[in-house]
Coordinates of C-alpha atoms in Angstrom, one line a residue:
M17 CA -45.3 57.7 39.0
I18 CA -41.2 56.8 37.4
C19 CA -39.2 60.3 37.2
F20 CA -37.0 59.4 33.8
N21 CA -35.0 62.3 34.0
A22 CA -31.2 61.9 32.3
C23 CA -28.0 62.2 34.3
Q24 CA -27.7 66.4 35.3
P25 CA -24.6 68.2 36.1
A26 CA -24.3 69.4 40.1
S27 CA -24.8 72.4 38.5
A28 CA -28.2 71.5 37.2
F29 CA -30.4 71.4 40.2
D30 CA -29.6 72.5 44.2
D31 CA -31.8 69.6 45.7
K32 CA -33.7 71.9 48.6
T33 CA -34.6 68.1 49.8
I34 CA -31.7 66.1 51.1
A35 CA -32.0 66.0 55.3
H36 CA -29.1 67.4 56.2
D37 CA -30.1 66.7 60.3
T38 CA -27.6 64.1 62.2
A39 CA -30.7 61.6 63.0
S40 CA -31.8 61.2 58.7
I41 CA -27.5 60.9 58.2
S42 CA -27.1 58.7 61.4
A43 CA -29.7 57.1 60.3
G44 CA -29.4 56.6 56.8
E45 CA -26.2 55.1 57.4
S46 CA -27.6 52.7 59.0
V47 CA -29.7 51.4 56.4
F48 CA -26.8 51.9 54.1
N49 CA -25.0 49.3 55.7
Q50 CA -26.7 46.8 55.4
R51 CA -28.8 46.7 52.5
C52 CA -25.9 48.8 50.5
E53 CA -22.9 48.5 51.3
G54 CA -21.9 45.0 50.1
C55 CA -22.1 46.1 46.5
H56 CA -21.2 49.9 46.7
N57 CA -19.1 52.2 48.7
F58 CA -17.3 55.8 48.0
R59 CA -13.9 55.0 46.7
Q60 CA -14.0 53.0 44.1
D61 CA -16.2 50.7 41.9
G62 CA -17.2 47.1 43.4
I63 CA -20.5 44.9 42.4
G64 CA -21.6 48.6 42.0
P65 CA -20.5 52.4 41.2
Q66 CA -19.4 53.7 43.8
L67 CA -21.6 56.5 45.3
N68 CA -19.3 59.0 46.2
A69 CA -21.2 62.9 45.1
V70 CA -24.0 61.7 43.5
T71 CA -26.4 63.3 44.5
K72 CA -24.7 66.3 42.9
E73 CA -24.8 64.3 39.4
V74 CA -29.0 63.1 39.8
T75 CA -31.8 64.5 41.9
T76 CA -33.3 63.1 44.8
Q77 CA -35.8 61.9 42.6
W78 CA -34.2 60.1 40.3
L79 CA -32.4 58.1 42.9
T80 CA -35.8 57.3 44.9
D81 CA -37.2 55.9 41.9
F82 CA -33.6 54.0 40.4
I83 CA -33.6 52.1 44.4
K84 CA -37.1 51.4 44.7
D85 CA -37.2 49.5 40.2
P86 CA -34.2 49.9 38.2
Q87 CA -35.6 47.5 36.4
A88 CA -38.4 49.4 35.5
M89 CA -36.1 52.7 34.3
I90 CA -33.7 50.4 32.0
S91 CA -37.2 49.3 30.6
H92 CA -38.5 53.0 29.9
G93 CA -35.3 54.0 28.7
D94 CA -33.9 55.9 30.8
E95 CA -30.1 56.8 29.6
R96 CA -28.2 56.2 32.8
A97 CA -30.3 53.7 34.1
G98 CA -29.8 51.4 31.0
K99 CA -25.8 53.2 31.1
L100 CA -25.3 51.8 34.2
Y101 CA -26.7 49.2 32.9
A102 CA -24.4 47.9 30.2
R103 CA -21.0 49.4 32.5
Y104 CA -22.8 46.5 35.2
K105 CA -24.6 44.2 32.7
V106 CA -26.7 43.2 35.4
S107 CA -29.3 45.6 37.0
M108 CA -29.5 46.4 41.4
P109 CA -32.1 44.8 42.9
S110 CA -34.9 46.2 43.3
F111 CA -35.8 47.6 47.2
G112 CA -39.4 47.8 47.0
S113 CA -39.3 46.9 51.3
L114 CA -37.9 50.0 51.6
T115 CA -39.7 53.5 53.2
D116 CA -40.3 56.6 51.3
N117 CA -38.2 57.2 55.0
D118 CA -36.1 54.8 54.4
I119 CA -34.8 56.4 50.5
H120 CA -35.2 59.9 52.1
H121 CA -32.2 58.7 54.9
I122 CA -30.5 56.7 53.2
I123 CA -29.9 60.5 50.1
A124 CA -28.5 61.9 53.3
F125 CA -26.2 59.5 54.1
L126 CA -24.8 59.8 50.5
N127 CA -25.3 63.7 50.5
T128 CA -22.2 63.5 53.5
H129 CA -19.7 62.4 50.5
T130 CA -19.1 64.7 47.8
A131 CA -15.4 65.0 47.4
T132 CA -13.9 64.7 44.0
V133 CA -13.3 61.9 42.4
T134 CA -9.7 60.9 41.0
A135 CA -9.2 61.6 37.2
E136 CA -8.7 58.3 35.3
D137 CA -5.0 56.3 35.2
A138 CA -3.0 57.2 31.5
D139 CA -0.8 54.4 33.2
A140 CA -4.1 51.7 33.3
V141 CA -4.4 49.3 30.9
K142 CA -7.5 49.7 29.9
D143 CA -8.4 46.0 28.2
P144 CA -6.2 43.3 30.8
V145 CA -8.2 40.4 28.0
P146 CA -8.3 42.1 24.7
S147 CA -8.9 38.7 23.3
K148 CA -12.6 37.8 22.8
I149 CA -13.5 34.2 24.8
P150 CA -14.5 31.8 21.4
K151 CA -17.8 30.6 21.1
S152 CA -18.1 26.9 20.8
A153 CA -20.0 23.6 19.6
L154 CA -20.5 22.5 22.7
T155 CA -24.3 22.4 23.7
A156 CA -25.8 20.9 26.8
N157 CA -29.1 19.3 26.8
L158 CA -30.3 20.2 30.2
Q159 CA -33.4 18.0 32.4
F160 CA -35.3 20.4 34.9
I161 CA -35.4 18.8 38.4
A162 CA -36.9 20.8 41.1
Q163 CA -38.0 24.5 42.7
L164 CA -36.8 24.9 45.7
P165 CA -39.6 27.2 47.8
A166 CA -39.3 30.6 48.2
S167 CA -37.7 31.9 51.3
A168 CA -37.7 35.2 49.4
D169 CA -40.8 37.4 51.5
S170 CA -43.2 38.8 48.5
G171 CA -41.7 36.4 45.9
K172 CA -38.8 39.1 45.7
K173 CA -36.2 37.6 43.1
P174 CA -33.7 35.9 44.3
L175 CA -36.5 33.6 45.5
A176 CA -34.1 30.6 46.5
R177 CA -30.4 31.6 47.2
I178 CA -29.2 28.3 46.4
T179 CA -25.4 27.9 46.1
Q180 CA -24.3 25.2 47.0
M181 CA -24.8 21.0 46.9
I182 CA -23.2 18.0 47.6
V183 CA -23.6 14.7 48.1
Q184 CA -23.6 12.9 52.1
P185 CA -20.3 10.8 52.1
G186 CA -21.4 6.5 52.6
S187 CA -24.8 7.2 51.8
N188 CA -24.9 9.3 48.5
K189 CA -27.6 11.2 49.2
L190 CA -28.0 14.6 48.0
F191 CA -27.8 18.5 50.0
V192 CA -28.5 21.9 48.3
L193 CA -27.6 24.4 50.6
D194 CA -30.4 28.1 50.3
L195 CA -28.0 31.6 51.8
R196 CA -31.0 31.9 53.7
G197 CA -31.4 29.4 55.9
N198 CA -31.5 26.0 55.1
L199 CA -29.7 23.0 54.4
Y200 CA -32.5 20.8 51.9
Q201 CA -32.1 17.2 51.6
L202 CA -33.2 16.5 47.8
T203 CA -34.6 13.3 46.5
G204 CA -35.4 13.2 42.9
N205 CA -37.3 16.3 42.8
T206 CA -38.4 16.7 45.8
S207 CA -36.6 19.0 48.9
S208 CA -36.8 18.2 52.0
V209 CA -35.2 20.2 55.1
F210 CA -32.2 18.6 57.1
M211 CA -31.3 21.4 59.1
N212 CA -32.8 25.2 59.4
M213 CA -30.1 27.2 60.8
K214 CA -32.3 29.9 62.2
Q215 CA -33.3 28.1 64.8
L216 CA -30.6 26.0 65.6
K217 CA -28.5 29.5 65.7
P218 CA -30.6 31.9 67.1
G219 CA -27.6 34.7 66.5
F220 CA -27.8 33.6 62.8
I221 CA -28.9 36.3 60.4
A222 CA -28.9 36.0 56.2
E223 CA -29.5 39.7 55.6
P224 CA -28.6 41.7 53.6
G225 CA -27.6 39.3 51.6
L226 CA -24.7 39.0 49.6
G227 CA -22.7 36.5 50.8
S228 CA -24.1 36.2 54.1
G229 CA -25.8 33.2 55.2
F230 CA -25.4 29.6 55.3
G231 CA -22.9 29.7 53.3
S232 CA -21.6 26.2 52.8
I233 CA -21.2 22.6 54.3
A234 CA -19.0 20.0 54.2
F235 CA -19.5 16.3 55.5
H236 CA -16.4 14.2 57.0
P237 CA -15.1 11.4 54.5
A238 CA -16.3 9.1 57.3
F239 CA -19.9 11.4 58.3
M240 CA -21.6 7.8 58.0
R241 CA -19.5 5.8 60.9
N242 CA -19.0 9.3 63.3
G243 CA -21.9 11.5 61.9
L244 CA -19.9 14.5 62.1
F245 CA -19.9 17.5 59.3
Y246 CA -19.4 21.5 59.1
T247 CA -20.6 24.6 58.4
T248 CA -20.3 28.0 57.9
H249 CA -22.6 31.2 58.9
T250 CA -23.5 34.5 59.4
E251 CA -23.7 36.1 63.4
K252 CA -24.7 39.8 64.1
T253 CA -21.3 42.1 65.6
G254 CA -21.2 41.6 68.9
S255 CA -22.9 37.8 68.8
A256 CA -19.4 36.5 71.0
I257 CA -15.4 37.5 71.5
A258 CA -13.9 36.6 67.8
D259 CA -11.1 34.6 67.4
F260 CA -9.9 36.7 64.8
G261 CA -10.7 40.4 65.4
Y262 CA -8.7 43.3 64.2
A263 CA -8.4 47.3 65.8
D264 CA -11.6 48.7 67.3
S265 CA -11.1 51.3 65.3
I266 CA -12.4 49.5 62.3
K267 CA -16.2 48.8 62.1
V268 CA -16.9 45.0 62.2
S269 CA -20.3 44.1 59.7
L270 CA -21.4 40.6 60.6
Q271 CA -19.1 37.7 62.2
W272 CA -18.8 33.9 60.6
V273 CA -19.1 31.1 62.0
L274 CA -17.1 27.8 61.2
T275 CA -19.2 25.0 63.5
E276 CA -18.9 21.4 63.8
W277 CA -22.1 19.1 64.4
K278 CA -22.3 15.6 65.0
A279 CA -25.6 14.0 64.1
N280 CA -27.5 11.4 67.2
D281 CA -28.1 8.7 64.0
V282 CA -26.5 9.2 60.7
N283 CA -30.5 8.7 59.0
D284 CA -32.3 11.2 60.3
R285 CA -34.1 12.6 57.6
T286 CA -33.7 15.8 60.3
F287 CA -30.6 16.4 61.4
K288 CA -30.6 16.2 64.9
G289 CA -27.7 16.2 67.3
T290 CA -25.3 18.7 69.1
S291 CA -22.5 20.9 67.8
R292 CA -19.8 23.0 69.1
E293 CA -17.8 26.2 67.4
L294 CA -15.1 25.9 65.7
L295 CA -13.6 29.5 64.6
R296 CA -15.5 32.8 63.9
I297 CA -13.9 35.8 62.2
N298 CA -14.6 39.9 61.8
M299 CA -15.6 41.4 58.7
V300 CA -15.0 44.8 58.0
S301 CA -18.3 44.5 55.3
V302 CA -21.2 41.8 54.7
I303 CA -19.1 40.7 51.1
H304 CA -16.1 38.5 51.1
G305 CA -17.0 36.1 53.7
M306 CA -15.8 33.1 55.2
Q307 CA -17.0 30.9 51.4
E308 CA -16.6 27.3 50.3
I309 CA -15.1 25.1 52.9
A310 CA -13.9 21.0 51.5
F311 CA -12.4 18.4 52.1
N312 CA -10.5 16.8 49.6
P313 CA -12.3 14.3 47.9
F314 CA -9.0 12.2 47.2
A315 CA -7.2 11.9 49.7
K316 CA -8.0 8.5 51.2
K317 CA -7.0 7.4 55.1
G318 CA -4.0 7.5 56.0
D319 CA -3.6 10.1 53.7
E320 CA -1.1 13.3 55.2
D321 CA -4.8 15.1 54.1
Y322 CA -7.4 12.7 54.7
G323 CA -9.8 14.7 57.6
L324 CA -8.8 18.0 56.9
L325 CA -10.5 20.8 56.7
Y326 CA -9.9 23.2 53.8
G327 CA -11.6 26.5 53.9
G328 CA -12.0 30.2 51.7
I329 CA -11.9 33.2 53.6
G330 CA -12.4 36.5 51.2
D331 CA -10.8 39.3 52.8
G332 CA -14.6 40.9 54.1
G333 CA -14.4 44.2 51.6
C334 CA -11.4 45.4 54.0
T335 CA -9.0 46.3 50.7
E336 CA -12.4 47.8 49.6
N337 CA -12.8 50.5 52.4
G338 CA -8.7 51.3 52.8
F339 CA -7.9 48.9 55.4
L340 CA -4.8 47.0 54.5
L341 CA -5.8 44.0 56.9
A342 CA -5.5 41.3 53.2
H343 CA -2.1 40.0 52.4
N344 CA -0.6 39.6 55.5
K345 CA 0.3 36.5 56.6
A346 CA -0.4 36.8 60.2
N347 CA -4.3 37.4 59.5
L348 CA -6.7 35.0 58.0
W349 CA -8.2 37.6 55.6
G350 CA -8.4 36.7 51.8
T351 CA -6.3 32.7 52.6
V352 CA -7.3 29.5 52.3
I353 CA -7.3 27.9 55.0
R354 CA -6.4 24.3 56.7
I355 CA -7.2 23.1 60.0
D356 CA -7.7 19.5 61.2
P357 CA -11.1 19.4 63.5
S358 CA -10.0 16.6 65.5
G359 CA -7.3 18.2 67.3
S360 CA -6.4 21.0 70.0
N361 CA -2.9 22.7 69.5
S362 CA -5.1 26.0 67.8
R363 CA -4.8 28.9 69.4
N364 CA -8.1 28.3 70.4
R365 CA -7.6 25.1 71.4
R366 CA -10.8 23.8 69.4
Y367 CA -9.3 23.0 66.6
G368 CA -5.4 21.4 65.4
I369 CA -3.1 22.8 63.0
P370 CA -1.6 20.0 60.9
A371 CA 2.3 19.7 60.9
T372 CA 3.0 20.2 57.1
N373 CA 0.9 23.8 57.0
P374 CA 3.7 25.9 55.4
F375 CA 3.6 28.7 58.4
V376 CA 3.8 26.8 61.0
H377 CA 7.2 27.4 61.8
T378 CA 7.1 31.5 60.8
P379 CA 7.6 33.1 64.1
G380 CA 4.2 36.0 64.0
A381 CA 2.0 33.9 61.2
A382 CA -1.8 32.2 61.5
P383 CA -0.6 28.3 61.2
E384 CA -4.1 28.3 60.0
I385 CA -3.3 29.6 56.6
F386 CA -2.8 27.3 53.8
A387 CA -2.6 29.7 50.4
M388 CA -3.2 33.7 50.6
G389 CA -2.8 36.8 48.1
F390 CA -7.3 36.0 47.2
R391 CA -9.6 38.8 47.3
N392 CA -12.6 35.9 47.6
P393 CA -11.8 32.6 47.1
H394 CA -15.1 31.4 46.2
R395 CA -15.3 27.9 45.2
I396 CA -12.5 25.0 46.2
T397 CA -12.2 22.1 44.0
W398 CA -9.7 19.3 42.5
L399 CA -8.3 17.7 40.0
A400 CA -8.5 13.7 39.5
G401 CA -4.3 13.8 39.5
G402 CA -4.6 15.9 43.4
A403 CA -4.0 19.6 41.5
M404 CA -6.2 21.8 43.4
L405 CA -8.4 24.5 42.0
V406 CA -9.8 27.5 43.4
S407 CA -11.5 30.1 42.2
N408 CA -11.0 33.2 43.3
V409 CA -14.1 36.7 42.6
G410 CA -12.1 39.6 41.1
Q411 CA -12.4 43.1 41.9
A412 CA -13.4 44.7 38.4
N413 CA -10.6 43.3 36.2
I414 CA -10.1 40.0 36.4
E415 CA -12.2 36.5 37.3
S416 CA -9.9 33.8 37.9
V417 CA -8.8 29.9 38.8
N418 CA -6.0 28.8 40.8
M419 CA -3.9 26.1 41.3
V420 CA -2.9 26.3 44.7
T421 CA 0.1 24.6 46.8
A422 CA 1.5 25.3 50.3
G423 CA 2.2 28.3 50.8
S424 CA 1.1 29.6 47.0
D425 CA 0.7 33.8 46.9
F426 CA -1.4 35.3 44.8
G427 CA -0.9 38.4 46.0
W428 CA -4.5 39.9 46.2
P429 CA -4.7 43.1 47.1
L430 CA -1.3 43.6 44.9
R431 CA -1.9 41.9 41.4
E432 CA -5.5 40.9 39.9
G433 CA -4.6 38.5 37.9
N434 CA -1.7 38.9 36.3
F435 CA -2.0 42.7 36.3
V436 CA -0.7 45.4 39.2
I437 CA -3.1 47.0 41.7
H438 CA -2.9 49.4 43.6
D439 CA -3.9 48.9 47.1
T440 CA -3.7 52.4 48.4
G441 CA -4.7 54.0 45.4
N442 CA -8.1 52.8 43.0
I443 CA -8.4 49.4 42.7
N444 CA -10.0 49.5 40.1
K445 CA -7.5 49.9 37.8
V446 CA -4.8 47.7 36.8
Y447 CA -1.2 48.4 35.2
A448 CA 1.4 45.8 33.7
L449 CA 4.3 43.8 35.7
P450 CA 7.7 45.3 36.6
A451 CA 10.0 43.8 35.1
D452 CA 11.6 43.1 39.1
D453 CA 8.1 41.1 39.2
S454 CA 9.9 37.6 40.0
A455 CA 11.1 39.3 43.6
M456 CA 7.7 39.3 44.3
H457 CA 6.8 35.4 44.6
I458 CA 3.5 36.2 43.7
T459 CA 1.9 32.7 42.0
Y460 CA -0.5 33.3 38.8
P461 CA -4.0 32.1 37.5
V462 CA -4.3 29.2 35.1
I463 CA -7.8 30.7 34.0
E464 CA -9.1 34.5 33.8
Y465 CA -11.1 36.4 31.6
D466 CA -12.0 39.7 32.3
H467 CA -15.3 41.7 33.2
D468 CA -16.0 42.2 28.7
E469 CA -17.0 39.0 29.6
G470 CA -18.6 39.0 32.2
K471 CA -18.0 39.7 36.1
A472 CA -17.8 36.9 38.9
I473 CA -16.2 34.0 38.4
S474 CA -19.2 30.3 39.4
G475 CA -17.6 27.4 40.0
G476 CA -16.1 24.9 38.4
Y477 CA -15.7 21.4 38.1
A478 CA -13.3 18.6 35.5
Y479 CA -16.7 16.2 34.7
K480 CA -15.7 12.8 35.6
G481 CA -19.0 11.4 34.9
P482 CA -21.0 10.2 31.3
I483 CA -21.6 12.3 29.0
A484 CA -18.8 12.2 26.1
A485 CA -18.7 15.1 24.6
L486 CA -17.8 16.8 28.5
K487 CA -15.2 14.6 29.4
N488 CA -11.4 16.2 30.1
K489 CA -13.4 19.2 30.3
F490 CA -13.6 21.9 32.8
L491 CA -16.3 23.2 33.3
F492 CA -16.9 27.1 34.9
G493 CA -18.9 30.0 34.5
D494 CA -19.8 33.6 35.5
I495 CA -22.3 34.0 38.6
P496 CA -24.6 37.4 37.6
T497 CA -24.8 36.8 33.8
G498 CA -25.4 32.4 33.8
R499 CA -22.2 32.7 30.7
L500 CA -20.8 29.5 30.5
F501 CA -17.5 28.7 29.8
F502 CA -14.9 25.8 29.7
T503 CA -11.5 24.7 28.8
N504 CA -9.6 21.6 28.3
I505 CA -8.8 20.4 31.3
F506 CA -5.1 19.5 29.8
N507 CA -4.1 22.8 29.2
I508 CA -5.3 23.7 32.6
K509 CA -1.2 24.3 33.6
Q510 CA 0.6 26.3 36.2
G511 CA 2.9 29.2 34.3
S512 CA -0.2 29.3 31.6
I513 CA -3.3 30.5 30.2
A514 CA -5.5 28.4 29.7
P515 CA -7.4 28.9 26.8
L516 CA -11.1 29.1 27.2
Q517 CA -14.7 28.6 25.0
E518 CA -18.6 29.0 25.6
W519 CA -20.4 26.6 25.9
S520 CA -24.8 26.8 25.5
V521 CA -27.8 25.1 27.5
A522 CA -30.2 23.7 25.4
I523 CA -33.9 22.5 27.2
D524 CA -36.3 20.8 25.7
G525 CA -34.7 21.0 22.2
K526 CA -34.4 24.4 22.4
T527 CA -31.1 26.5 23.0
A528 CA -31.5 29.1 25.8
S529 CA -29.5 31.0 27.5
L530 CA -29.7 30.3 31.3
Q531 CA -31.2 34.6 31.9
T532 CA -33.9 33.2 29.4
L533 CA -34.6 30.4 31.7
C534 CA -34.8 32.1 34.8
G535 CA -37.0 34.6 33.5
N536 CA -34.3 37.5 35.0
D537 CA -31.4 38.8 34.0
R538 CA -28.9 38.5 36.6
V539 CA -28.9 34.7 37.0
D540 CA -27.2 34.1 40.2
L541 CA -25.1 30.5 38.5
H542 CA -23.7 27.5 40.5
F543 CA -22.7 23.8 40.2
G544 CA -23.0 20.7 41.2
T545 CA -22.7 16.9 41.1
D546 CA -23.9 13.6 42.4
A547 CA -22.5 10.7 43.2
N548 CA -22.4 9.6 40.3
N549 CA -21.3 12.3 38.7
D550 CA -23.8 14.0 36.6
L551 CA -23.9 17.8 36.3
Y552 CA -26.1 19.6 37.5
I553 CA -26.7 24.0 37.3
M554 CA -28.8 25.9 39.7
T555 CA -29.8 29.5 39.4
K556 CA -31.0 31.3 42.3
A557 CA -33.0 34.3 40.6
D558 CA -35.7 31.2 40.7
G559 CA -34.9 28.9 42.6
K560 CA -34.5 26.0 40.1
I561 CA -32.6 22.7 39.2
Y562 CA -31.4 21.2 36.6
R563 CA -29.4 18.4 35.7
I564 CA -27.5 17.8 31.9
V565 CA -28.9 14.6 30.4
S566 CA -26.4 14.9 27.1
A567 CA -24.4 17.1 25.5
A568 CA -22.9 17.5 21.7
E569 CA -20.2 19.1 19.8

């Protein structure tokens, strides 16, 4: 039975049900690190609220009920649950699979963090982007294409953690990746497993979710001749010695691994072949890992960029956990890297360092770095004119798209968007830029929106397909809320912020939000394109894929 208590002050009760023994606290810390720390910490808000002193604010019964089924508490009118939903735009997933003992232990661990929270900072900018994104008349019509097989246990959402769609160069075959371990080939409305990372890599893990699992895939532009492609995935701590690590006084929650694969037959519908590890990096937490890897699709044989692999590497949650590993040219955390998979002049001799990388001749710098200063460089794309764009998932205020050139510094964790943050203070607060800001040599976003509009950027793509109403538009959206935004490509210029508009979708002639279509308030929106440059929308909550078939303004 659900208990719907309102938020109670510390003096309202003395909860004697919380365990204080070392074994319970240790067990709770273990479960928290596996299931909770991706969204919560004890210093500042992240994907969810910081949990410092939470056991002094609510009863163990409230915490137990909320962990088990937050959606039920929201729907039944619980005041605190409703306020959390309003603030974070989506509800926390249900953790009905946790046992009562698990929850008992988590609460024991939470109860060890009861320090006083810092007061509000009067100098902080309260509303970073006060203007609201206007609603446009643009509506795109969706056609349902496929439902990928559920990879969750017992129908738990998200049903299939589909995050990436990619075309195999040369064959034009379409592939869709599920973070839980499968790469599917999509033919019409049917899917078949091309590779199963769980079977191929014994150390593979996809828990506790968030960004962990089978992260990304990139086919070599000459795949049909050489059979090469590249993947990223997560493995449990200590699976192997990392190429990039840090002091052993800092915990390692998991490792991200970049792998090269060689197919025996490029026409096989199920992968058979060999692999070799290129790079392994330790992460402080399970969030902000090695995001998209990609080859520049406009680079031709003979061009400097041809065959060079880009990869977005997040800060691994180090900043949120109080470790200053990012914004350091010696480290890969919070960077976009560029490597030559066919070379061998890297530190571990497994890949090459392009001679034109910006920090090749900088003493002490990691020569893999192409650009730095990202919190979570989530997606990489290129415009037809050659400009490289990287979307960056922000902390508590700003989501951004950044135009990247060699050696660019986007400031994290000293900047979030066009604002200052204090990396050793409360990183949920932002401040106006100082008068002498130019001395920092920071490159600022070309697109940004604040957390009044959404929570985490998804995409996007410069539309290159046949639909007239979408021509010259850069289309993207917000991962959890499923809101859809665009700007005209000619507005994307270094040194200015492009104006945004919201667009809508319809199916079977009826306009509907993506939350309504997927039947969940957390959409987990992602985009993809095929060989015909058609644009696809994927909703991870229900594992469905839609194609945009027409649009009108």
